[in-house]
PDB file of C-alpha atoms in Angstrom:
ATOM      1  CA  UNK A  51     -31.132 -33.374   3.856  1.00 51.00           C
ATOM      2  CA  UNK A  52     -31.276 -35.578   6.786  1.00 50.00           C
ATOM      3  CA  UNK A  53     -30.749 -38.522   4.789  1.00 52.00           C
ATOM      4  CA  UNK A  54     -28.042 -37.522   3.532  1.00 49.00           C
ATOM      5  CA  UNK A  55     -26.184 -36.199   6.412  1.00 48.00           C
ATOM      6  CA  UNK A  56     -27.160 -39.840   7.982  1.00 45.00           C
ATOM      7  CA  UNK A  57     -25.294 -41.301   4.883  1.00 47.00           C
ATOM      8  CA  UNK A  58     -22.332 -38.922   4.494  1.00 45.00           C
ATOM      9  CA  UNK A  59     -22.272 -40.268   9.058  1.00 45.00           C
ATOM     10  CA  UNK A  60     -21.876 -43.816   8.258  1.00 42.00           C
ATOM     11  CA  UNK A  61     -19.448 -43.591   5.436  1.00 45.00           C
ATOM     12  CA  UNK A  62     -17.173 -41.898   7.104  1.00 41.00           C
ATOM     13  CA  UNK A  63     -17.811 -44.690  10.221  1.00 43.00           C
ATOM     14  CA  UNK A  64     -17.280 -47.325   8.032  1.00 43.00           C
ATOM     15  CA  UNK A  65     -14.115 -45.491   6.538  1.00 46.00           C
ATOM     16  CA  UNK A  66     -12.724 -45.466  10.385  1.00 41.00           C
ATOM     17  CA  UNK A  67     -13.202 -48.652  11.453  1.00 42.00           C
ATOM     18  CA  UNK A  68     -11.731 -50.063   7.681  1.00 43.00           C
ATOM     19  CA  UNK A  69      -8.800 -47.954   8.413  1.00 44.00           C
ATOM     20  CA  UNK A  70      -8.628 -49.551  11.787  1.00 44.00           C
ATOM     21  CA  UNK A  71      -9.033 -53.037  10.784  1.00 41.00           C
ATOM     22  CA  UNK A  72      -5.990 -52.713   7.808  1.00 39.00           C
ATOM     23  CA  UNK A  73      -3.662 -50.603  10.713  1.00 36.00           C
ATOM     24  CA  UNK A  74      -4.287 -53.766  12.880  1.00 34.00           C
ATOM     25  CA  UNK A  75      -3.899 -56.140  10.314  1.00 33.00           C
ATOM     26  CA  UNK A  76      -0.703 -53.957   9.216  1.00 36.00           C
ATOM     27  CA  UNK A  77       0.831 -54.338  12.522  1.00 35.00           C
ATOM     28  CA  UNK A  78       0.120 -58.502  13.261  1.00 35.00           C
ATOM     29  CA  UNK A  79       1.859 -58.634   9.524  1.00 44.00           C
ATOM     30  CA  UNK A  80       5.285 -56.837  11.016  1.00 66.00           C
ATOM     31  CA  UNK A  81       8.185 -59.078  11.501  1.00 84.00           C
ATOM     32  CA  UNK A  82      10.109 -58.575  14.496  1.00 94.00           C
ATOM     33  CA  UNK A  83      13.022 -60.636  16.110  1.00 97.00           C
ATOM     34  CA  UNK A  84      15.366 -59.658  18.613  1.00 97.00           C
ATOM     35  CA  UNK A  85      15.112 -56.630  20.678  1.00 97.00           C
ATOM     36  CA  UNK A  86      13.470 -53.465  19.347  1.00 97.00           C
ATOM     37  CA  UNK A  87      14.970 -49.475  19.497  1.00 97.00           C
ATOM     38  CA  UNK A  88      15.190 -48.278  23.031  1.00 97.00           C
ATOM     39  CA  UNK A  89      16.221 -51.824  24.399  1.00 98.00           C
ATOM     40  CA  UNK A  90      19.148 -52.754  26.168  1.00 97.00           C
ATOM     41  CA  UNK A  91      21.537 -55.526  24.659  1.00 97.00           C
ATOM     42  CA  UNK A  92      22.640 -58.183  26.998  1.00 96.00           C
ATOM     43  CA  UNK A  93      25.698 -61.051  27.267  1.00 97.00           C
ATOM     44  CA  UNK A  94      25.867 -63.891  25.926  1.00 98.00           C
ATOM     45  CA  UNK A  95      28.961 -66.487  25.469  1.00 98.00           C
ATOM     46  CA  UNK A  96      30.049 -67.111  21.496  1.00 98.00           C
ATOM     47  CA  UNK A  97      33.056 -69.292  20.891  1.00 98.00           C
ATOM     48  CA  UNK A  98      35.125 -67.372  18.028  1.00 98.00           C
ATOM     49  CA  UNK A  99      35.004 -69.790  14.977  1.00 98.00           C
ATOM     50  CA  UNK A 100      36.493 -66.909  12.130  1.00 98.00           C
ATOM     51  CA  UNK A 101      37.681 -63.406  11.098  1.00 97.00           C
ATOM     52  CA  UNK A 102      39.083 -60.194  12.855  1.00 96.00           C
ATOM     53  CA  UNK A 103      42.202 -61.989  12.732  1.00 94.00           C
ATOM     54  CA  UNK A 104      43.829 -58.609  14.702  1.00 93.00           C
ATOM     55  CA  UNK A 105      41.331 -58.376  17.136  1.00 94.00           C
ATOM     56  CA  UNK A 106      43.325 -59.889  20.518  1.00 95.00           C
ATOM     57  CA  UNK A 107      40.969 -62.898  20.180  1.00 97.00           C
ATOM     58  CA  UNK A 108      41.851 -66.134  18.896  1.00 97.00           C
ATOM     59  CA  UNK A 109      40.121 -68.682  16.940  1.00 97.00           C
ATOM     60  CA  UNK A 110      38.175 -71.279  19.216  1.00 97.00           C
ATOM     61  CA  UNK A 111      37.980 -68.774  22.180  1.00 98.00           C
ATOM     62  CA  UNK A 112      34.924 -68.764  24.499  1.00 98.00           C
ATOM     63  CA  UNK A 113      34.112 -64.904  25.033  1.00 98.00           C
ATOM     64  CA  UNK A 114      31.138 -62.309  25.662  1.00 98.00           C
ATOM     65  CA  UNK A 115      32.046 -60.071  22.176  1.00 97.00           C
ATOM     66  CA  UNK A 116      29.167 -58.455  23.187  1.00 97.00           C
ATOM     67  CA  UNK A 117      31.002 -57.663  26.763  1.00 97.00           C
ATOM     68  CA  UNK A 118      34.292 -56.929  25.094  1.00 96.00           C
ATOM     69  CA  UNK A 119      32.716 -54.781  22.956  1.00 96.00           C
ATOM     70  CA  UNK A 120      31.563 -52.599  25.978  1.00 95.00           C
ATOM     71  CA  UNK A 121      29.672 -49.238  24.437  1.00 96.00           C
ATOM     72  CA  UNK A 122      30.949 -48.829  21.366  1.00 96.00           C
ATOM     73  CA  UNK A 123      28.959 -48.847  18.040  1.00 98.00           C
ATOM     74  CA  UNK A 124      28.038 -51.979  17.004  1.00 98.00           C
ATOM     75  CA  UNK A 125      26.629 -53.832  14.463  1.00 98.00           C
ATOM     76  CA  UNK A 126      25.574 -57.267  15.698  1.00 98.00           C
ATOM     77  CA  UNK A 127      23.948 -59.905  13.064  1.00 98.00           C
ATOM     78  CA  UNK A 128      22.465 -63.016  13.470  1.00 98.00           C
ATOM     79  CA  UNK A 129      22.511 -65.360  10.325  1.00 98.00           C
ATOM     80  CA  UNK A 130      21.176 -69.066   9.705  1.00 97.00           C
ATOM     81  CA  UNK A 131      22.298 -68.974   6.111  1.00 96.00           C
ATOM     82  CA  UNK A 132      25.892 -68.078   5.017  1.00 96.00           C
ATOM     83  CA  UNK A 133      24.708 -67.308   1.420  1.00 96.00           C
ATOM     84  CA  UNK A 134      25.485 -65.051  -1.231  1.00 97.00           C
ATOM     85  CA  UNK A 135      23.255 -62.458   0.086  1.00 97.00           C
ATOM     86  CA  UNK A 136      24.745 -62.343   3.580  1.00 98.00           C
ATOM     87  CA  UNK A 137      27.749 -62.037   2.033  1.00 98.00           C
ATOM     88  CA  UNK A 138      26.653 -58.954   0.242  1.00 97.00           C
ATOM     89  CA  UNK A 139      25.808 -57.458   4.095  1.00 98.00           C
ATOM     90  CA  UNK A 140      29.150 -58.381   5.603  1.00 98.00           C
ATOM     91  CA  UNK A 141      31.436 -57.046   2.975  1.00 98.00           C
ATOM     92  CA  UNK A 142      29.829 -53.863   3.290  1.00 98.00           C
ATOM     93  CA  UNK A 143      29.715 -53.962   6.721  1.00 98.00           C
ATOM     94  CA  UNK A 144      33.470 -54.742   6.866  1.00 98.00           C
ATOM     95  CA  UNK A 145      34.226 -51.706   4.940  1.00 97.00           C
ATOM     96  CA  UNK A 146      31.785 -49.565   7.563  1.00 98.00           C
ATOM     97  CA  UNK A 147      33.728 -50.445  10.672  1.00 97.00           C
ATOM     98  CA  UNK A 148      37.230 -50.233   8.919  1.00 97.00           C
ATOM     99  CA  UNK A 149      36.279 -46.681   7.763  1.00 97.00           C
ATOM    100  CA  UNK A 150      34.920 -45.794  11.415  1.00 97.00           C
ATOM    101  CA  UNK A 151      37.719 -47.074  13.478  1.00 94.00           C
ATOM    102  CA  UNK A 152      38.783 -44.346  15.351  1.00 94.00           C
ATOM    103  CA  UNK A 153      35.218 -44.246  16.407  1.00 95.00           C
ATOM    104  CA  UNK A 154      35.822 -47.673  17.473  1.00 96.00           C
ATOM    105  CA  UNK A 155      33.385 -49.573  15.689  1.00 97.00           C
ATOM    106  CA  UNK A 156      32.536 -53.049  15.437  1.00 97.00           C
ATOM    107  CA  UNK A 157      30.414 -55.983  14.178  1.00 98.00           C
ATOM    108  CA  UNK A 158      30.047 -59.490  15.138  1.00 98.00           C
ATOM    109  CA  UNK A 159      28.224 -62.358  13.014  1.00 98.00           C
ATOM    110  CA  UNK A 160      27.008 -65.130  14.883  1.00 98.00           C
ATOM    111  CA  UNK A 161      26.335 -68.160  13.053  1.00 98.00           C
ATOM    112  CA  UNK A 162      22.917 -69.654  13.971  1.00 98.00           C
ATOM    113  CA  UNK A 163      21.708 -73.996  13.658  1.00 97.00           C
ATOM    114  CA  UNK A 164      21.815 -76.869  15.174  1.00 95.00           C
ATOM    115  CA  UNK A 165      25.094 -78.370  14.297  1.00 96.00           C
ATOM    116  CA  UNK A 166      28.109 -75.847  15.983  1.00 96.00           C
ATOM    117  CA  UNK A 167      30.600 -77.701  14.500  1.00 97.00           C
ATOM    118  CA  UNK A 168      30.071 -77.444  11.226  1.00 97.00           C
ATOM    119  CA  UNK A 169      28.595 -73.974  11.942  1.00 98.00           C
ATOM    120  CA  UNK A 170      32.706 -73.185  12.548  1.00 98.00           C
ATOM    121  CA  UNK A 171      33.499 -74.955   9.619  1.00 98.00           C
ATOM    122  CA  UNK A 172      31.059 -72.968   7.568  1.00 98.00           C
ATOM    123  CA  UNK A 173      32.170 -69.640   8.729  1.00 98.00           C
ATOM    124  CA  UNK A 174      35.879 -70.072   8.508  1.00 98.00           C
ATOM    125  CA  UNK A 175      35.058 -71.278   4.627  1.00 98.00           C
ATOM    126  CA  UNK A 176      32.627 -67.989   4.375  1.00 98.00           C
ATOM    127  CA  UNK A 177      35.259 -65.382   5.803  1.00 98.00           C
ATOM    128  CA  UNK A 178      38.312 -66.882   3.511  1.00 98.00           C
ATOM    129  CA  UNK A 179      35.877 -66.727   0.406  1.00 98.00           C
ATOM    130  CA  UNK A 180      34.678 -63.198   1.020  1.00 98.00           C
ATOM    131  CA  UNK A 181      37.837 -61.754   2.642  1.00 97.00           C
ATOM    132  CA  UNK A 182      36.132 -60.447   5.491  1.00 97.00           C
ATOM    133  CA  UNK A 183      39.123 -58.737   7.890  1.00 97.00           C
ATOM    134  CA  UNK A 184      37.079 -56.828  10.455  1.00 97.00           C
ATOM    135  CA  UNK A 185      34.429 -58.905  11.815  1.00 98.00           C
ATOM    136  CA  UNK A 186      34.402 -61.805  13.885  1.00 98.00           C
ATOM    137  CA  UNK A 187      32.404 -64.626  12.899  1.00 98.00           C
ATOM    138  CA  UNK A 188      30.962 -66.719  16.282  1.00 98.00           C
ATOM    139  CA  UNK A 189      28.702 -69.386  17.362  1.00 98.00           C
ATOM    140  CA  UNK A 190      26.778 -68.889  20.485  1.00 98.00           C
ATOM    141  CA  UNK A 191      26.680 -71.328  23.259  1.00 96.00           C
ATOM    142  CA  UNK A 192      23.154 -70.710  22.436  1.00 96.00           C
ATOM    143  CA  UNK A 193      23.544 -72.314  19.091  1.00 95.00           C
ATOM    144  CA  UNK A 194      20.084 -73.168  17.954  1.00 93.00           C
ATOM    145  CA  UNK A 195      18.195 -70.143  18.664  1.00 93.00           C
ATOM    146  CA  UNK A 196      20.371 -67.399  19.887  1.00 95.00           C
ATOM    147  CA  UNK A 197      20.679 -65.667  23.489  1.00 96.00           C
ATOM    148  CA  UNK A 198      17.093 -66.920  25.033  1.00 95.00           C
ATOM    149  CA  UNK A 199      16.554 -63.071  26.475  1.00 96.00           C
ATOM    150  CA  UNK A 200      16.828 -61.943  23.140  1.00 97.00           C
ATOM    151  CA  UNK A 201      13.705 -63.791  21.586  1.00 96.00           C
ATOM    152  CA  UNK A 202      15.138 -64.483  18.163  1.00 97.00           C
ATOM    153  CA  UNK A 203      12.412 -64.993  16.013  1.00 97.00           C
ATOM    154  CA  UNK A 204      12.479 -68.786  14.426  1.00 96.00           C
ATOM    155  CA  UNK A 205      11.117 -67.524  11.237  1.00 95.00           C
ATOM    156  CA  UNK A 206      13.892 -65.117  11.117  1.00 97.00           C
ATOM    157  CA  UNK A 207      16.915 -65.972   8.421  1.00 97.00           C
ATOM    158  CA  UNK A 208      18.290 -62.198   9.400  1.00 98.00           C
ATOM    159  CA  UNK A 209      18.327 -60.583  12.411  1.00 98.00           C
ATOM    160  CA  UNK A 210      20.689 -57.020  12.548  1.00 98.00           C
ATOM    161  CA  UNK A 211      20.575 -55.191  15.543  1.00 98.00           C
ATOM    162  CA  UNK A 212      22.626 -51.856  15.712  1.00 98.00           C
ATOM    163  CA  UNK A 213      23.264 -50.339  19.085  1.00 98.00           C
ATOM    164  CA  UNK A 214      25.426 -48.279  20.861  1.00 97.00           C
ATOM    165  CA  UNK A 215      26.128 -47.719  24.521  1.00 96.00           C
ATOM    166  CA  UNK A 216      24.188 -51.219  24.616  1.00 96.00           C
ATOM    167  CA  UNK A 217      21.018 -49.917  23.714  1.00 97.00           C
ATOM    168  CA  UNK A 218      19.433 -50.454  20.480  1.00 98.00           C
ATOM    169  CA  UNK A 219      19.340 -47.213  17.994  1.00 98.00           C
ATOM    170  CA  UNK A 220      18.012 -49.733  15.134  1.00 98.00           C
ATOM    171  CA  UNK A 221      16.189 -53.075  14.760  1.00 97.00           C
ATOM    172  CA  UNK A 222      16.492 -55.445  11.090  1.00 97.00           C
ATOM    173  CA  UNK A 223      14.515 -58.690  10.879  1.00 97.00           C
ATOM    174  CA  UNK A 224      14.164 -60.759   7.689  1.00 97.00           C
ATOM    175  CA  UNK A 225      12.736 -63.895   6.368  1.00 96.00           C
ATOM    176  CA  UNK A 226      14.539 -66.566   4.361  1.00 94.00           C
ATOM    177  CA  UNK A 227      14.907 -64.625   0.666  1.00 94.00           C
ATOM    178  CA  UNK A 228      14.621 -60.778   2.027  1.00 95.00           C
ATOM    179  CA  UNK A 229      18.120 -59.772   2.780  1.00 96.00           C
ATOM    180  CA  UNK A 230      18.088 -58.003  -0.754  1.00 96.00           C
ATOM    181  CA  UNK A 231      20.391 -54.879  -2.132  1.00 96.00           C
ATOM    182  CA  UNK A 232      17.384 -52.238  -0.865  1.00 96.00           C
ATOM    183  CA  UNK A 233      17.566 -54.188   2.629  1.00 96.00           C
ATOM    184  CA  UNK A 234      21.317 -53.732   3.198  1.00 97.00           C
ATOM    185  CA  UNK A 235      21.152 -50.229   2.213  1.00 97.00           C
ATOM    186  CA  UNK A 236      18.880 -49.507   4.751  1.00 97.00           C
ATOM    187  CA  UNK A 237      20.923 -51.360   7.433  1.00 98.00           C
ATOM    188  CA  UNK A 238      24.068 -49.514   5.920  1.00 97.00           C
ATOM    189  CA  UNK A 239      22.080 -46.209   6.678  1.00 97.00           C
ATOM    190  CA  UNK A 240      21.324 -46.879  10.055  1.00 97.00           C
ATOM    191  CA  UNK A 241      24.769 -47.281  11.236  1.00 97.00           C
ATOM    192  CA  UNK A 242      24.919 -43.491  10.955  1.00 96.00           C
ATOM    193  CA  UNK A 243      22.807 -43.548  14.366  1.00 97.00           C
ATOM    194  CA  UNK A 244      25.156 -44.592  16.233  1.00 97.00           C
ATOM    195  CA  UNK A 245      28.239 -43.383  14.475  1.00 94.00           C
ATOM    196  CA  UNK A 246      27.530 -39.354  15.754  1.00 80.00           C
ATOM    197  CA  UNK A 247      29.675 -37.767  18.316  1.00 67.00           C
TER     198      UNK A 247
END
């Protein structure tokens, strides 16, 4: 009897600390770039290269969008490949803020590398070939790596951040390959958190 109540002791020890070793091991594995729910969003200058041709802001401007923006909803992205995949986000983004405008949404792409120029020259190519009408394209002045206080993670080919009233309500990061149709469907439903009234 003893013996066994011994045994039936350790197994369930050894079933604790194996659940604690995978739930640490689970959370080292999680991606993360950019800021995370609950934090605030700060400036950062972007020269406009493309898109949003109605938006009072002309092509080659040096801006804050995320200033002009002010506390709207927004969707902010940052992308270091223009592919076919992103493309599949942005359209279906553009349609989101075009169906929310009087609730004043908006989106911004910045374009992410080491080359601004041809960043420009890539997104004004991207936003004719994909008709994209609602959302700026930009390069920051921060072209490599992004706004420095927003820790952009290197490894990260997708980085969505969705905030409203500057604080982030949701938090996207993926690596080169995982911006797939189950991904944007998730970031399409988490613009409903900060589309309520």
């Amino acid at each position: 009897m003893r013996r066994a109540t011994i045994t039936a002791c350790l197994t369930v020890a050894i079933g604790i600390l194996t659940a604690g070793i995978f739930s640490t091991s689970a959370v080292a594995a999680e991606f993360r770039s950019g800021p995370q729910v609950g934090d605030l969003v700060g400036a950062f200058q972007v020269v406009k290269a493309a898109g949003a041709v109605d938006d009072g802001v002309s092509v080659g401007d040096e801006l804050c969008y995320r200033c002009r923006m002010g506390n709207r909803p927004v969707v902010m992205v940052f992308a270091r490949s223009a592919d076919d995949s992103l493309a599949g986000l942005v359209k279906q983004l553009d349609e989101v803020v075009a169906a929310n405008k009087e609730k004043k949404m908006g989106s911004f792409v910045s374009l992410l590398g080491d080359k601004p120029e041809e960043l420009k020259s890539v997104a004004k190519s991207f936003v004719a070939k994909n008709k994209i009408e609602n959302i700026p394209f930009v390069v920051p002045e921060e072209n490599q790596t992004g706004p420095s206080e927003y820790s952009i993670n290197p490894k990260a080919d997708v980085t969505v951040l969705i905030y409203r009233e500057g604080k982030v309500a949701a938090s996207h990061a993926l690596a080169a390959g995982g911006l797939n149709d189950d991904e944007i469907k998730k970031i399409l439903a988490d613009t409903s958190k900060v589309l309520h009234d």
